[in-house]
XYZ file of C-alpha atoms in Angstrom:
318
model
C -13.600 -14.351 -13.254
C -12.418 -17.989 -11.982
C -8.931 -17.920 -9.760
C -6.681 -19.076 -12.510
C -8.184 -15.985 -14.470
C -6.831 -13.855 -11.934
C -3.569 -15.610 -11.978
C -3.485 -14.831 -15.263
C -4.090 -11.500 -15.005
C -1.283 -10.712 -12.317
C 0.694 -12.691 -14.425
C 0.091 -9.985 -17.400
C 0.552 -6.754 -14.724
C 3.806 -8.421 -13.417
C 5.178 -9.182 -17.140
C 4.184 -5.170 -17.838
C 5.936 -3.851 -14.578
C 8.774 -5.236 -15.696
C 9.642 -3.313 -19.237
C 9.886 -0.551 -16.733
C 11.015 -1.885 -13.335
C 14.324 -3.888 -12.703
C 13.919 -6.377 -9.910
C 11.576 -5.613 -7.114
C 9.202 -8.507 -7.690
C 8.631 -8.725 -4.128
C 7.418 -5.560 -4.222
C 4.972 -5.834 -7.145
C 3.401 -9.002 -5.704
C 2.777 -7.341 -3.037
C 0.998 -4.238 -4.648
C -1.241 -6.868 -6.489
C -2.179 -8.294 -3.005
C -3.099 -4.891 -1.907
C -4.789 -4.184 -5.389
C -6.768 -7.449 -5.306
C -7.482 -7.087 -1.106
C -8.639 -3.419 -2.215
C -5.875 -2.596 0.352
C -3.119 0.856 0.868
C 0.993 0.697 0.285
C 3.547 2.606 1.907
C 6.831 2.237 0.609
C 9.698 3.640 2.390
C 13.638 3.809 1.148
C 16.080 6.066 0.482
C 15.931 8.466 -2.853
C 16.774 7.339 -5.882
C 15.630 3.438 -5.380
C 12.429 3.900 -8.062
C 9.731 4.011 -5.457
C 8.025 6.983 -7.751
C 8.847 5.132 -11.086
C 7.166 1.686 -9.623
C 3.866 3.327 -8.627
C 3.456 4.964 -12.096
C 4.471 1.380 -13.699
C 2.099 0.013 -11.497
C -0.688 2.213 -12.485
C -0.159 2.248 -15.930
C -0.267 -1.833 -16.532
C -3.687 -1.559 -14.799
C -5.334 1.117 -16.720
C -6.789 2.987 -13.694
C -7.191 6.948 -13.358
C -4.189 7.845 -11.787
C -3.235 11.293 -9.563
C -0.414 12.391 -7.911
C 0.660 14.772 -5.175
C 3.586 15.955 -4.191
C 3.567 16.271 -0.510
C 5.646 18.938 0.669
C 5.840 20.894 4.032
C 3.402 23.898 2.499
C 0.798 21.787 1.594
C -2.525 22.232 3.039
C -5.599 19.570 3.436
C -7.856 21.854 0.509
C -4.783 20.843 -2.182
C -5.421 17.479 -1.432
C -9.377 17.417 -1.051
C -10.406 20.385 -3.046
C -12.692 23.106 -2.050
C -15.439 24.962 -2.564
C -15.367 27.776 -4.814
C -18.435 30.552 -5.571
C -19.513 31.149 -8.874
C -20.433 35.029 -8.986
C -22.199 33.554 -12.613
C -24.561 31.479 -10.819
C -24.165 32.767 -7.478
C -23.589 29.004 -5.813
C -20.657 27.329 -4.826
C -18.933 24.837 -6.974
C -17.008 21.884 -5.801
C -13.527 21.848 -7.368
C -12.250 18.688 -6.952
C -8.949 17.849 -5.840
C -6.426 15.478 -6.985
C -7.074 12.635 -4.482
C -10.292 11.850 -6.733
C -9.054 9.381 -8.828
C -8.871 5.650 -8.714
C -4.667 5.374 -7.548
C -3.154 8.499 -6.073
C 0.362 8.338 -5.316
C 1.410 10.106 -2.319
C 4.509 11.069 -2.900
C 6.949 11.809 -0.054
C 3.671 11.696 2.280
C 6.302 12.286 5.712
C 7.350 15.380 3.950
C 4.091 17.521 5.204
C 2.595 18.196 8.404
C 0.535 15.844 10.250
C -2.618 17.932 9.839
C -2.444 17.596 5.889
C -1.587 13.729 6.235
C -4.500 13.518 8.369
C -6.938 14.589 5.317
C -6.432 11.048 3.595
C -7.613 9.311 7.028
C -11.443 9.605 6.126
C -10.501 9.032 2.083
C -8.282 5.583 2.741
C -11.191 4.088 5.573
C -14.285 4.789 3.350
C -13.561 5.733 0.055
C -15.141 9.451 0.322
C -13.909 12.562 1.651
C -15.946 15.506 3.397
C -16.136 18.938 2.026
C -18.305 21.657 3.873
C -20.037 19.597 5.781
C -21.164 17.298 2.037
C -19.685 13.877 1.588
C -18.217 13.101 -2.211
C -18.043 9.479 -2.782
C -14.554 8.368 -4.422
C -13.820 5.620 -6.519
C -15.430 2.296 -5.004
C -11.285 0.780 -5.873
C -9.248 3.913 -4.340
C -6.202 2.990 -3.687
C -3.504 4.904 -1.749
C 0.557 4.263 -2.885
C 2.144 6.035 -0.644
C 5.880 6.859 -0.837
C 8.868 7.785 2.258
C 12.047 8.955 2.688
C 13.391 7.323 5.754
C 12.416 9.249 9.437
C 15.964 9.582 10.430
C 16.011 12.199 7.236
C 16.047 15.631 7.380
C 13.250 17.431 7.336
C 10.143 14.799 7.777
C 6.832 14.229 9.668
C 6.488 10.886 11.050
C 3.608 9.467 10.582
C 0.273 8.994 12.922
C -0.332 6.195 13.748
C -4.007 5.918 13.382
C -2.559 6.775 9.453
C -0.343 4.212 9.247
C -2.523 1.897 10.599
C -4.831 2.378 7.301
C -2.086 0.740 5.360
C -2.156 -3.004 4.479
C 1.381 -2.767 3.930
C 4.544 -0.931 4.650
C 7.144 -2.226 2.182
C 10.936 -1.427 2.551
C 12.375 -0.504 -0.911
C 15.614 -2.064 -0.802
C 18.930 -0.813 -3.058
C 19.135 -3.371 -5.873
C 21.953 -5.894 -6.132
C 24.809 -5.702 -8.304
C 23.497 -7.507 -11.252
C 20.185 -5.625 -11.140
C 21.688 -2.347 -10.921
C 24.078 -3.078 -13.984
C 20.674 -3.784 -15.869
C 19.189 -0.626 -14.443
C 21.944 1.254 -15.701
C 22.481 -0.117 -19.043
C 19.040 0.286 -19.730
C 18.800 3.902 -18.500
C 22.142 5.329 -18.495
C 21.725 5.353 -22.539
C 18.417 7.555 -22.205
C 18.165 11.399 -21.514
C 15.923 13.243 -19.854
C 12.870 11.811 -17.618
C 11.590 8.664 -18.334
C 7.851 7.488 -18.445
C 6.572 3.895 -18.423
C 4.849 3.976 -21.656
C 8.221 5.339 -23.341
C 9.540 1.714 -22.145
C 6.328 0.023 -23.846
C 4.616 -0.961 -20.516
C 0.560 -0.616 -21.611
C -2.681 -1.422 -20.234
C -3.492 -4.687 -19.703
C -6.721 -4.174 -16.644
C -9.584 -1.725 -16.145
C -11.555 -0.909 -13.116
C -14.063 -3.514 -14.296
C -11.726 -6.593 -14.342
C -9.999 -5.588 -11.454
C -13.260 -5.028 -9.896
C -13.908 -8.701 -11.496
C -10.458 -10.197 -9.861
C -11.629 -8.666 -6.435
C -15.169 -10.451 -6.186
C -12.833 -13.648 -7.314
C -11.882 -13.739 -3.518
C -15.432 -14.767 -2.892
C -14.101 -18.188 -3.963
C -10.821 -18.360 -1.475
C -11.808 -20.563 1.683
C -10.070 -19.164 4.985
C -10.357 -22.442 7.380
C -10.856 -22.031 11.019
C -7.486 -22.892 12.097
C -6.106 -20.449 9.718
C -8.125 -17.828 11.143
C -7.197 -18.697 14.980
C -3.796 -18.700 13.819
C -3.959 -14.786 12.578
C -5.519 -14.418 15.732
C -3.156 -16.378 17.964
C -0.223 -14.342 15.555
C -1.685 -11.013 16.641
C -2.335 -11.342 19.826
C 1.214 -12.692 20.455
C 1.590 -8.764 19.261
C 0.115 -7.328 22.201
C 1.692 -9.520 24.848
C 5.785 -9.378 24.000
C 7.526 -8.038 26.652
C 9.294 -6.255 24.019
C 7.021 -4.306 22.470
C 5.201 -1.117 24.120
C 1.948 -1.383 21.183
C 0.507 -4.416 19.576
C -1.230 -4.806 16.864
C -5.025 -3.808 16.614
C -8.068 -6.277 15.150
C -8.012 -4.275 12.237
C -4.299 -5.736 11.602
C -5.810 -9.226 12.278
C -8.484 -9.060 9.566
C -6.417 -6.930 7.247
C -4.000 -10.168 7.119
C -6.630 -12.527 6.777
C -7.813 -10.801 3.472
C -4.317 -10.456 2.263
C -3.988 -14.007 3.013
C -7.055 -14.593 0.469
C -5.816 -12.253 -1.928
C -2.451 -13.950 -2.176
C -3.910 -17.511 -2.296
C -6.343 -15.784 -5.242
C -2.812 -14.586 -7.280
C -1.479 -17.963 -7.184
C -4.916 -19.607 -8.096
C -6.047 -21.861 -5.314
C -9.163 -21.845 -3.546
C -7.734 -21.758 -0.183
C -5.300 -20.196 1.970
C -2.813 -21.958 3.453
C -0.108 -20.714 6.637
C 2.530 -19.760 4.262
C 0.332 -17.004 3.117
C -0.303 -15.524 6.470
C 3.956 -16.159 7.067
C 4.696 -14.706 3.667
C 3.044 -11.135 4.518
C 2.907 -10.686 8.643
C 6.341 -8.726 8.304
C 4.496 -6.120 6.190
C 1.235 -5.944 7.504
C 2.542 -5.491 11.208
C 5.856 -3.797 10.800
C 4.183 -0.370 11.227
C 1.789 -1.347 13.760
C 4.421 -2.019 16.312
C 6.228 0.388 19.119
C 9.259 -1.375 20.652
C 9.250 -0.768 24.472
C 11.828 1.825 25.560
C 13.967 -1.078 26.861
C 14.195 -2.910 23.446
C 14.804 0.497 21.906
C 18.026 0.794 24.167
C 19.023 -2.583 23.329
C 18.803 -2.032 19.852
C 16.103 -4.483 18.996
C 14.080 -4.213 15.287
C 10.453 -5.004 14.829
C 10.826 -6.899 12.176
C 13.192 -9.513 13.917
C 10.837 -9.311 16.451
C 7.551 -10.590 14.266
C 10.053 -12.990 12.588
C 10.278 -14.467 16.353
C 6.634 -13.912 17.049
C 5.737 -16.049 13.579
C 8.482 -18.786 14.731
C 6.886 -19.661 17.785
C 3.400 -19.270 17.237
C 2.146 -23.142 16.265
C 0.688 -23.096 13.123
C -2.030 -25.427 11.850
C -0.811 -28.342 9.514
């Protein structure tokens, strides 16, 4: 698949996302970075802004095998995973698989259950298999995680590990539509009873695995120049040195931006990436990588000023 293929294609899942979704194309692009950088989503906003809905939309303009879970505070790791069940027919144990094997799972309010059940997608989001008894059971070689939150200052929530939320590419804030998109969102809705699916609003298929598989290998072709590396770097490090912030972020954050940084050059069809890319997603790759330092907590500082400073005065190449 050449680059402007894979424009095209993005194109196609964007057009399909939105019979179904009313704004939010900042959000969608950045769910086909992920998809094409083979990378994991959080989104996080309050209930009721379509962070469910645009996961299913998602999934069903790409074709995939999709799974769900409802995370909730009785949940335990073997409803996520499966288990192990003996057959008294055949006297040997039989794998019953949960529903994390499939090729997108949405995690749906994922800080709604205890750390110990979040912790069973750590091994499934790294390497794309999970461990069962002591066996490993490959997943889907294009798992992806879409993960969805409820603010922490809610009732009732987990926050989450770090080392999980470090396995996401991106945490995305869902923000409340504006007055013109929320007209649209009603007058297309408030007509319509009962619960809505995408396909009722015509969005269809328009990927499988194999051309997304296809669009993926694509990013063989997108050049990352030296300078543009040494400036993730540079960017990163900056990270770990503010006086303001307690954590930086790790080399994993450095390399996950790179590839983003390819993927998002891929969607637009060039060959090469270019320092807007890296500027266009740093805010959502780092945001949850950061821990203010008590002192900027007091003040009232927010992270994602803070990177927005941390991008300003970092030199990048021309």
């Amino acid at each position: 698949m050449t680059l402007q293929q894979v424009r095209d294609l993005a194109q196609a899942i964007r057009a399909e996302v939105a019979k179904a979704i009313v704004g939010q194309d900042a959000m969608v692009d950045h769910l086909l970075v992920a998809l094409i950088s083979q990378g994991h989503v959080l989104l996080e906003g309050p209930p009721g802004t379509a962070k469910t809905f645009l996961a299913q939309a998602f999934s069903t303009a790409l074709g995939l095998d999709y799974g769900r879970i409802q995370f909730t505070p009785d949940l335990l790791p073997g409803d996520i995973l499966g288990s192990n069940l003996f057959n008294f027919q055949t006297s040997q144990f039989t794998l019953t698989r949960g529903p994390i094997f499939c090729e997108l799972l949405l995690a749906d309010e994922i800080n709604r259950t205890p750390p110990k059940t979040q912790a069973a997608l750590l091994e499934a989001m790294q390497e794309r298999r999970v461990t069962l008894d002591g066996e490993t059971h490959q997943l889907p070689p294009r798992f992806m995680v879409v993960a969805t939150q409820n603010p922490i200052e809610n009732q009732g929530v987990y926050p989450l590990p770090e080392a999980q939320l470090d396995r996401f590419l991106f945490k995305l804030l869902v923000p409340y539509p504006d007055e013109a998109e929320e007209a649209r969102i009603v007058a297309t809705y408030g007509s319509r009873s009962g619960p809505q699916k995408p396909a009722d609003l015509g969005v269809t298929p328009v990927s499988n695995a194999q051309m997304l598989a296809t669009a993926s290998a694509a990013l063989d072709h997108v050049t990352v120049a030296d300078e543009i590396t040494r400036y993730v770097v540079r960017l990163v490090r900056a990270t770990r040195e503010h006086s303001e912030l307690a954590v930086g972020a790790s080399p994993r954050a450095a390399v996950m931006l790179a590839n983003a940084a390819r993927a998002r050059a891929a969607l637009e069809g060039r060959a090469y990436v270019i320092p807007d890319d890296v500027k266009a997603l740093a805010v959502s790759v780092l945001r949850h990588r950061l821990t203010l330092s008590p002192a900027a907590e007091i003040e009232g500082r927010d992270v994602e000023a803070l990177v927005a400073e941390l991008i300003d005065a970092t030199q990048a190449p021309r």
